[in-house]
Short mmCIF file of C-alpha atoms in Angstrom, two decimals:
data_model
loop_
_atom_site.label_atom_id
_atom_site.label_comp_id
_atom_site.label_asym_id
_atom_site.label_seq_id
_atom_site.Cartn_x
_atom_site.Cartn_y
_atom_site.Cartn_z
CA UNK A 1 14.95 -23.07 -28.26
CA UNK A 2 12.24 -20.69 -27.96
CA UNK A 3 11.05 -20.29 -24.12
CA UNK A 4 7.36 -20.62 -23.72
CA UNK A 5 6.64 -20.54 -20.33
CA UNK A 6 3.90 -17.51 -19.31
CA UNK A 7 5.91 -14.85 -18.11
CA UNK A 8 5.73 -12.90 -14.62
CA UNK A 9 6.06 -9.91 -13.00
CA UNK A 10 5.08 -9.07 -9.08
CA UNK A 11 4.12 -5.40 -7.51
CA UNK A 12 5.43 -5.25 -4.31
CA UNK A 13 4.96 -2.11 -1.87
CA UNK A 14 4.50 -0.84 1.12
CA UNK A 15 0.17 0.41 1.70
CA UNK A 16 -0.81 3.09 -0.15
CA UNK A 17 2.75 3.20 -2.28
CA UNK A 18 0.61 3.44 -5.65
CA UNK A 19 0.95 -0.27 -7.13
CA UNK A 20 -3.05 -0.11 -7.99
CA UNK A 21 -2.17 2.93 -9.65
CA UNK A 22 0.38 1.77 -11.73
CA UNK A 23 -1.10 -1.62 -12.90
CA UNK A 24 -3.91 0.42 -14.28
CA UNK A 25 -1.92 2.40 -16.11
CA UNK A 26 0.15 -0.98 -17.35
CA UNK A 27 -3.02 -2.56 -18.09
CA UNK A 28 -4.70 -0.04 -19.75
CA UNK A 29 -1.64 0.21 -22.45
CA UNK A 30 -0.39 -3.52 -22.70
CA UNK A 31 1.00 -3.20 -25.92
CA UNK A 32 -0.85 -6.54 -27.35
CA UNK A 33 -0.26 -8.15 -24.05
CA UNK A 34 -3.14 -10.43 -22.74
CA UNK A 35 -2.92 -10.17 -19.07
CA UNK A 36 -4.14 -11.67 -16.32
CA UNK A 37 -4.46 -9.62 -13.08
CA UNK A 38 -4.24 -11.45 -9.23
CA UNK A 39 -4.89 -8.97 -6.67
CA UNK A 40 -4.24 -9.69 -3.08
CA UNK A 41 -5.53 -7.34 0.08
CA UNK A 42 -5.22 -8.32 3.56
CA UNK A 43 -8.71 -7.74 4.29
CA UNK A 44 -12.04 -9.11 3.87
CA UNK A 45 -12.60 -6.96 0.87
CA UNK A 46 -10.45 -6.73 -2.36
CA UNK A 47 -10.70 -3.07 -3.31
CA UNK A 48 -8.02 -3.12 -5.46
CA UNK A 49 -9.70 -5.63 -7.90
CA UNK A 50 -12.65 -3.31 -8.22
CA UNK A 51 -10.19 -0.19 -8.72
CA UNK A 52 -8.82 -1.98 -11.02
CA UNK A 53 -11.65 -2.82 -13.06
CA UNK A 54 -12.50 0.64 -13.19
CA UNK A 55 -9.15 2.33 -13.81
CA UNK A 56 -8.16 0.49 -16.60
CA UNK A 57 -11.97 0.14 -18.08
CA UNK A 58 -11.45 -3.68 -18.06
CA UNK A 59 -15.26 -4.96 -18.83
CA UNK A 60 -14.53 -8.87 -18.40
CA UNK A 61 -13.20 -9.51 -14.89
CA UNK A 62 -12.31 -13.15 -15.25
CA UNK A 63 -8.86 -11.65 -16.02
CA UNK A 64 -8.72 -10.33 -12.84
CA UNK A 65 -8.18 -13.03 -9.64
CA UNK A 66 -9.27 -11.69 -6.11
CA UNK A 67 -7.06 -13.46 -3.12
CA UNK A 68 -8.10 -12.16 -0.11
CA UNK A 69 -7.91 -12.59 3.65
CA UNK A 70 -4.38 -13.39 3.85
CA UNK A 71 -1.14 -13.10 2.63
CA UNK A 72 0.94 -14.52 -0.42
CA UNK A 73 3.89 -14.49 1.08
CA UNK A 74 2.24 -17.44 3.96
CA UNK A 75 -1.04 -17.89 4.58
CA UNK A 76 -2.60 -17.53 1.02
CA UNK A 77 0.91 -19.07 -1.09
CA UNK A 78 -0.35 -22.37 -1.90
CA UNK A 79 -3.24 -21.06 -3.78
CA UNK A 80 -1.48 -18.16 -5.57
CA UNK A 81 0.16 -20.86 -7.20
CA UNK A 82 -2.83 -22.66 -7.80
CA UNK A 83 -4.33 -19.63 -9.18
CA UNK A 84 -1.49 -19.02 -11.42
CA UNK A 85 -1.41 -22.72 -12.75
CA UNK A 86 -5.38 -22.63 -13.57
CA UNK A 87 -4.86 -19.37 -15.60
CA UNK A 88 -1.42 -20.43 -17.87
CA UNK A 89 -3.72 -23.48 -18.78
CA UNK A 90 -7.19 -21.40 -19.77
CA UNK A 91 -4.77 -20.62 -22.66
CA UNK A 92 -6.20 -17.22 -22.98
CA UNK A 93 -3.28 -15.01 -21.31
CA UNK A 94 0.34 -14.96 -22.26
CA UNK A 95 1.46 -12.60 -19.13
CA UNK A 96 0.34 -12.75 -15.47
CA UNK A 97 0.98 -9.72 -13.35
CA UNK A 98 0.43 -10.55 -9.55
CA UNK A 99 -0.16 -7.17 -6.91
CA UNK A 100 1.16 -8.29 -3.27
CA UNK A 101 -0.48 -7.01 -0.39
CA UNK A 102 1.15 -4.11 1.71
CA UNK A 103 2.67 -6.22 4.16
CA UNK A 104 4.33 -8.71 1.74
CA UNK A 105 7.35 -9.76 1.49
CA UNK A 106 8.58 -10.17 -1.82
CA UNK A 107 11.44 -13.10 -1.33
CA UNK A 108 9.20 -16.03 -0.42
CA UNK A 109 6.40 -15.51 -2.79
CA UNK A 110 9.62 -15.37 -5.62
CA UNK A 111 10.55 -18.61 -4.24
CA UNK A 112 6.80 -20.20 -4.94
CA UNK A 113 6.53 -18.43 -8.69
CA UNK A 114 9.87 -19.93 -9.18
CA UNK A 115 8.11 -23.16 -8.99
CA UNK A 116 5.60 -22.96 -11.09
CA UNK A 117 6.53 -25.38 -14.02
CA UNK A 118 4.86 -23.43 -16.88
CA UNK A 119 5.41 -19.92 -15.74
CA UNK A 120 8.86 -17.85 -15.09
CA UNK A 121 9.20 -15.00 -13.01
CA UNK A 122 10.35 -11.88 -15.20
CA UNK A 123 9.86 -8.89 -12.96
CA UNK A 124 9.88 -7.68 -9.69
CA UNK A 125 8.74 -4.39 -8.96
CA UNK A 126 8.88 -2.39 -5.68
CA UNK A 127 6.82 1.03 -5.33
CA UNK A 128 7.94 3.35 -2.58
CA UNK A 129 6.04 6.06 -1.84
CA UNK A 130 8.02 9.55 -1.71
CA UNK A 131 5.84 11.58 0.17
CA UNK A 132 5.47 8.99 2.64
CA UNK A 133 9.20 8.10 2.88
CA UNK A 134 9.65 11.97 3.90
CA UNK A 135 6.81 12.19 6.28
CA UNK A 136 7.26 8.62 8.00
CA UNK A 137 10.28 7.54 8.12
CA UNK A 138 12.83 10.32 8.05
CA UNK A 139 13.40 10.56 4.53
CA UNK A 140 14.34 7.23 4.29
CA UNK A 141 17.02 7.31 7.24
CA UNK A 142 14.55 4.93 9.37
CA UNK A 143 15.38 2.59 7.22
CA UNK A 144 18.84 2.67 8.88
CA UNK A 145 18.77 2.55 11.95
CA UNK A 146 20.93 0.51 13.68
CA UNK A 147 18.87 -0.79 16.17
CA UNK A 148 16.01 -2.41 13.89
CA UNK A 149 13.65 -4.99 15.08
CA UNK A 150 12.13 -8.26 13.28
CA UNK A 151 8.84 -7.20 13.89
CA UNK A 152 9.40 -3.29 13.10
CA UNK A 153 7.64 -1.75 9.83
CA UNK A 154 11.30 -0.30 8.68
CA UNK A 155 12.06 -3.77 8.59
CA UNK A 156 9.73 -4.49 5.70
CA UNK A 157 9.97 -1.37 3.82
CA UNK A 158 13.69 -2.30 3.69
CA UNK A 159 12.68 -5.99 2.12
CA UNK A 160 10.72 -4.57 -0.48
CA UNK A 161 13.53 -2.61 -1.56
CA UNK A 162 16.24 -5.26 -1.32
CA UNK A 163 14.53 -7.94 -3.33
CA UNK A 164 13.30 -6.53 -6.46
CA UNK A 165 14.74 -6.11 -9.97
CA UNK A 166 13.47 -2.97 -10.87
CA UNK A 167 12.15 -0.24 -7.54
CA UNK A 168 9.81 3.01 -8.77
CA UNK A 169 9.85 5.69 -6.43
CA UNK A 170 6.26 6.93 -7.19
CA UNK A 171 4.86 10.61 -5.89
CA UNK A 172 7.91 12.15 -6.28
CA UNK A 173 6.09 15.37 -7.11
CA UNK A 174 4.93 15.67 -3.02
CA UNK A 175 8.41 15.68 -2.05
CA UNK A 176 11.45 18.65 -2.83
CA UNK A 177 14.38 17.63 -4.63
CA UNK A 178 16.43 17.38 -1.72
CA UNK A 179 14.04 14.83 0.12
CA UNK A 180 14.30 13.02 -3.23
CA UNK A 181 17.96 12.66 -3.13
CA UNK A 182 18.10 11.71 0.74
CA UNK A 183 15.26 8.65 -0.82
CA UNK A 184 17.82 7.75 -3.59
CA UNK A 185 20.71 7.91 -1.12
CA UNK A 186 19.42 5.21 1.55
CA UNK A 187 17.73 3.16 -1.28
CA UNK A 188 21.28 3.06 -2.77
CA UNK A 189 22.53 2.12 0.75
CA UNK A 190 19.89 -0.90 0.82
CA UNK A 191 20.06 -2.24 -2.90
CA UNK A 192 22.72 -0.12 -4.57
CA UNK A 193 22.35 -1.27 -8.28
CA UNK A 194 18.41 -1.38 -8.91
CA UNK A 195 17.24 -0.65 -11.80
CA UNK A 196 15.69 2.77 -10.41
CA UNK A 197 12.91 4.67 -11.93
CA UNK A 198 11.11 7.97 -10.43
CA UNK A 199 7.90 9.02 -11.36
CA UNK A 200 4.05 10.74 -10.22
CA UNK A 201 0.95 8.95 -10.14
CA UNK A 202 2.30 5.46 -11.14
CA UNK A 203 2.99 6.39 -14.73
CA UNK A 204 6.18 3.82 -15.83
CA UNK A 205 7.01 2.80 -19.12
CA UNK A 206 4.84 -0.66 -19.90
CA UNK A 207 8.87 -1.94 -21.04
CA UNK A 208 10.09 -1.41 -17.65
CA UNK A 209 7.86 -3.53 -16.15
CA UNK A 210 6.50 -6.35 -18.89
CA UNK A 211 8.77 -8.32 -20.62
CA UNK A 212 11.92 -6.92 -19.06
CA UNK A 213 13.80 -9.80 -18.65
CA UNK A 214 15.31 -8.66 -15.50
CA UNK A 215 14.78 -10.89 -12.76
CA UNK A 216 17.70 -13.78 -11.63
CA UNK A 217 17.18 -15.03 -8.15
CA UNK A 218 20.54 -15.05 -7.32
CA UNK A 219 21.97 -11.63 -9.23
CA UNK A 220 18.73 -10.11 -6.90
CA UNK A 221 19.58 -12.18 -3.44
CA UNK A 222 23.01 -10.85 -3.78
CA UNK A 223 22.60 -7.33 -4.97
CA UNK A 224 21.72 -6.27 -1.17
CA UNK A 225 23.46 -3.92 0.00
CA UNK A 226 24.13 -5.86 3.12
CA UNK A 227 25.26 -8.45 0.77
CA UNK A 228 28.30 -6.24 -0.89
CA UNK A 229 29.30 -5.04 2.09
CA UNK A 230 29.46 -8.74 3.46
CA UNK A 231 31.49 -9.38 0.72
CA UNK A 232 34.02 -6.80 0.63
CA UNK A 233 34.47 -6.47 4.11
CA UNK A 234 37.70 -7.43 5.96
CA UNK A 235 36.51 -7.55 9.71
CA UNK A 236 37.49 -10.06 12.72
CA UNK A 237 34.73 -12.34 13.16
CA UNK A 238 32.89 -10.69 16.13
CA UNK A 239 31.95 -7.43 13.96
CA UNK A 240 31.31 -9.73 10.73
CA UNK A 241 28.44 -11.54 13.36
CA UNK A 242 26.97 -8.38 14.30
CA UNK A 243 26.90 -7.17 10.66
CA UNK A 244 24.74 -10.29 9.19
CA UNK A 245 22.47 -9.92 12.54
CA UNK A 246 22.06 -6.30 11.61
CA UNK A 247 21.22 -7.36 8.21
CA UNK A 248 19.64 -10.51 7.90
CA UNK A 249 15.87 -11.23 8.86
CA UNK A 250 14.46 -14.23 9.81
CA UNK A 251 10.88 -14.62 9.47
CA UNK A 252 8.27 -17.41 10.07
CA UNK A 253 6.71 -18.54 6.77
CA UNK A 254 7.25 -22.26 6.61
CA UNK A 255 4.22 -23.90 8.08
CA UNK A 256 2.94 -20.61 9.43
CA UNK A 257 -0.40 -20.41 10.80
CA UNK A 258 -0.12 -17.25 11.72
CA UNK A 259 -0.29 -13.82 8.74
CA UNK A 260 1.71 -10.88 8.06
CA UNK A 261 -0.76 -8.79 9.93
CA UNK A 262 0.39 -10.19 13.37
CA UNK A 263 4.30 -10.19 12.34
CA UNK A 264 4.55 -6.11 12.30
CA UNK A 265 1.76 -5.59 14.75
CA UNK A 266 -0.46 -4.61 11.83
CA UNK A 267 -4.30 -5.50 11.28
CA UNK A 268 -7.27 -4.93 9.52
CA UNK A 269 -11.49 -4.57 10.18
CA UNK A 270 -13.92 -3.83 8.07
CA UNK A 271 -15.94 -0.52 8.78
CA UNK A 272 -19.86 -0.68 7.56
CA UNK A 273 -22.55 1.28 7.80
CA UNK A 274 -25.74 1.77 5.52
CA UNK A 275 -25.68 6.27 6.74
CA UNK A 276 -23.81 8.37 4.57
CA UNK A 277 -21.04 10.83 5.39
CA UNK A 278 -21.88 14.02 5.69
CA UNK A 279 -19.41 16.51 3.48
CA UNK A 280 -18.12 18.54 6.27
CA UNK A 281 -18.11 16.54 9.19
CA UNK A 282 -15.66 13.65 6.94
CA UNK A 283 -13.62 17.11 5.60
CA UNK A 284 -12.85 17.19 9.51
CA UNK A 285 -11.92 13.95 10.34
CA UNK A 286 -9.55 14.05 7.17
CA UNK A 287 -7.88 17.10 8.31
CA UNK A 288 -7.44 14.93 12.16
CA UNK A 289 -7.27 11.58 10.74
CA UNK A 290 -5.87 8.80 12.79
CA UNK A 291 -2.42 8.06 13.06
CA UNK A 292 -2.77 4.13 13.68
CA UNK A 293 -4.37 3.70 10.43
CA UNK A 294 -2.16 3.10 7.76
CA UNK A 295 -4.29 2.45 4.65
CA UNK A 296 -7.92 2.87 4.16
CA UNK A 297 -9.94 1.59 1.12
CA UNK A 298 -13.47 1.27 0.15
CA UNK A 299 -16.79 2.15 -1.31
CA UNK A 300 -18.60 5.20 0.70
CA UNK A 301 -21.66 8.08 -0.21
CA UNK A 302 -22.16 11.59 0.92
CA UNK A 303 -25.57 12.63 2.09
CA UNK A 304 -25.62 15.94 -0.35
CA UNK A 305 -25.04 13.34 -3.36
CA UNK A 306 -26.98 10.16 -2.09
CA UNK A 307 -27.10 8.60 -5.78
CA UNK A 308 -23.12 8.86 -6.67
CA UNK A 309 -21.23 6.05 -5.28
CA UNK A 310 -17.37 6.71 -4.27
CA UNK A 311 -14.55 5.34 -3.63
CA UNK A 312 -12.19 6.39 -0.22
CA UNK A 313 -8.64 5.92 -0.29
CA UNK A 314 -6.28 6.98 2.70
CA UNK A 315 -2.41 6.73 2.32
CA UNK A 316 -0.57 7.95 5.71
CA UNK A 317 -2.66 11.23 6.46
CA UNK A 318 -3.32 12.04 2.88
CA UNK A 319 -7.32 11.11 2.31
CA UNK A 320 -9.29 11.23 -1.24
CA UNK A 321 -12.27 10.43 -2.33
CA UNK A 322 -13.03 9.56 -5.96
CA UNK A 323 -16.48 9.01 -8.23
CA UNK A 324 -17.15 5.24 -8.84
CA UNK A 325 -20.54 5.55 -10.61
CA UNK A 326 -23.99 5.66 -9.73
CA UNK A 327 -25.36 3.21 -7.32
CA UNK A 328 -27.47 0.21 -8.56
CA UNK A 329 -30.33 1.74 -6.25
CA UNK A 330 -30.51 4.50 -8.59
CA UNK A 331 -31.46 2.05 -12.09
CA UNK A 332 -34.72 0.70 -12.81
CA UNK A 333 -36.27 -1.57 -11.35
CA UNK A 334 -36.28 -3.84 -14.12
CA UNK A 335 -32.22 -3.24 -14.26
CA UNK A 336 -31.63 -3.59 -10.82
CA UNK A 337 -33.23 -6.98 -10.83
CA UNK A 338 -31.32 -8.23 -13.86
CA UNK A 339 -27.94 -7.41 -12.19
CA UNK A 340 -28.96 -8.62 -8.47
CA UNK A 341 -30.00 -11.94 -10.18
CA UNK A 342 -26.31 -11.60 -11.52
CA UNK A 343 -24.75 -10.81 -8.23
CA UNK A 344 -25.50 -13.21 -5.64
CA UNK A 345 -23.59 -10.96 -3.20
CA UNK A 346 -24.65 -7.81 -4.25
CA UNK A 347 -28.16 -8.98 -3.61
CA UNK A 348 -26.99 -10.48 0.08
CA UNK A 349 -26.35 -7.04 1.32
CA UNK A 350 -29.14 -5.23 -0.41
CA UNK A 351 -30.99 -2.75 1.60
CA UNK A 352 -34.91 -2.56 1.34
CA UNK A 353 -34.58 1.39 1.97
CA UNK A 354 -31.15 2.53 0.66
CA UNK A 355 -30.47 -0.55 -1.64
CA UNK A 356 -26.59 -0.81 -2.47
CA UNK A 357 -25.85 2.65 -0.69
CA UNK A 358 -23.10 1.94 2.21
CA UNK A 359 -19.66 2.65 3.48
CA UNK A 360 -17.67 -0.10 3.61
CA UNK A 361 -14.34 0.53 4.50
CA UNK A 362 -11.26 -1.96 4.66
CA UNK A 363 -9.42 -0.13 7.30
CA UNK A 364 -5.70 -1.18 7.98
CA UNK A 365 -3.34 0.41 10.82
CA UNK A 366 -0.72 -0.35 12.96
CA UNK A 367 -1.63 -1.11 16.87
CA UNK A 368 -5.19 0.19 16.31
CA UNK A 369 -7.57 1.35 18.62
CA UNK A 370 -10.87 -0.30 16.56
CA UNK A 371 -13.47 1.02 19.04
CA UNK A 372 -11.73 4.91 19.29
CA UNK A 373 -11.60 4.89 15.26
CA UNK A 374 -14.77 3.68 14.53
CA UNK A 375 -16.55 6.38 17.02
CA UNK A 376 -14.26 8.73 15.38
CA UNK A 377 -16.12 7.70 11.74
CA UNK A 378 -19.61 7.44 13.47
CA UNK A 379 -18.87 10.91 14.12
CA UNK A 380 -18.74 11.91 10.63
CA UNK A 381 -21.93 10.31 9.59
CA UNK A 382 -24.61 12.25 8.43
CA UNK A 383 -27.84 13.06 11.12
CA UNK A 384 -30.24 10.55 10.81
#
């Protein structure tokens, strides 16, 4: 008999690992696929639904489901699934892909789609960023360490890439082949027979990550590394203890009140200010950019191009800006009213002298120092 529950398949990564990058490129080839989009960020503002939007030239949004403010994997996991149910019964979509926040864990929000009566889980897909794997954590060997906390960042990096049935190693262009094969070594230490697949700029083929088939629970849970080695070891019991306490992480996500953010010391503020940048002075502050934060995202202008709105994306220390389209300011006035009526929130933070021009910047970082990093971005605004 025919299986006709909707199909699944989660993007799980690490901040800034490319997982925007390649759902556009899934969703702007889907092959005759009618898919629905839910796009989690840990901030107050969903970037990634807007980049989105844009990359793959999607014009109605309704396909696209903004969870923000939380986590899936805790806080926010109860109405994932609530999102998921309300979109298999619109009838419209016959695939639902789901992007995790940077700090998710991928095992308990498997456990929730795996509940979902008319949906089945089909995919799991971890992104790991190359350059950053190099530049961050030793080439991967952090990931190693003996000595690894609950709490630490390693820690999560190396959940992403133990529960997933298929792991991309994106950006592999920024890195030489030698860093690549000290990546595929450790990731072969962690889950040793993903299905592994190496590539730039997010560009995977739309069969290795729709309709794959690939995901069992159980064949995932037990394809650890740490798992194998469990099982073929022959140790007395003492080293077989330390092993599993080595290996195994224990984590806080039944009735949790608490988020993701807090677990691994990581947070999030919002950064907004109607001044532009000015060219030079944000050129700087790239080239010294702060170590704490660990991905930036949002909407900014420049003051030598005050009607082009853009779009700022830091990933570790590397910083780009790209062209989102003209601000609404910049329309006529009849236009302008038509979408503000439209907008309810557009028209909320509407400016009577710069109109929709502002920076607005989610800004995420480990053990930040909000006051030092926001006078470090005052100091790249233009002169009044």
């Amino acid at each position: 008999m025919a299986d006709t529950r909707i199909p699944m398949t989660l993007v799980c990564g690490y901040l800034g690992a490319g997982k925007t990058t390649l759902l556009n490129a899934v969703l702007s080839n889907q092959h005759g696929y009618k898919v629905a989009v839910i796009v989690n960020d840990i901030g107050e503002i969903n970037v990634d639904a807007r980049l989105i939007a844009d990359g793959a030239k999607i014009t109605d949004t309704s396909s696209i489901v903004p969870l923000t403010n939380g986590c899936i994997c805790c806080t926010l996991k109860s109405q994932l699934a609530q999102q998921i149910e309300d979109l298999i019964k619109t009838g419209r979509f016959d695939y639902i892909m789901i992007e995790a926040s940077g700090v998710c864990e991928p095992m308990p929000i498997a456990q929730e789609l795996e509940l979902i009566k008319n949906g089945r889980l089909d995919n799991i897909v971890s992104v790991v960023d190359a350059a950053r794997m190099v530049d961050e954590f030793g080439g991967g060997d952090a990931l190693l360490k003996k000595d690894m906390q609950e709490t630490d960042i390693e820690s999560l990096l190396v959940q992403q890439i133990e529960f997933c049935s298929t792991l991309v190693i994106n950006k592999k262009d920024l890195v030489s082949e030698d860093d690549l094969k000290r990546i595929r070594a450790v990731i072969s230490k962690i889950h040793p027979h993903v299905r592994l697949i190496e590539t730039e700029r997010g560009t995977v083929p739309i069969e290795e990550i729709l309709a794959t088939d690939r995901f069992d629970f159980e064949t995932v849970y037990t394809g650890a590394g740490w798992c194998l080695a469990l099982e073929g070891a022959d140790h007395d019991d003492e080293h077989d203890d330390a092993h599993e306490e080595e290996h195994t992480h224990h984590h806080k996500h039944e009735g949790d009140t608490g988020s993701d953010e807090d677990e691994y010391g990581i947070s999030s503020f919002i950064y907004l200010r109607r001044r532009p940048f000015d060219r030079e002075k944000l050129d700087a502050l790239a080239a010294r950019w702060p170590r704490s934060i660990i991905r930036c995202k949002g909407l900014m202008w420049l003051s030598d191009e005050p009607n082009m709105g853009l779009i700022l994306e830091s990933s570790g220390r590397q910083v780009v800006a790209s062209y989102s389209g003209p601000w609404l300011a910049t329309y006529p006035k009849a236009e302008q009213e038509q979408v503000l009526m439209q907008e309810p929130q557009l028209r909320k933070e509407w400016d009577d002298t710069v109109g929709d021009r502002m920076i607005k910047l989610c800004v995420i970082g480990h053990d930040m120092d909000r006051e030092l990093i926001c006078k470090e971005f005052d100091g790249a605004l233009a002169d009044v």
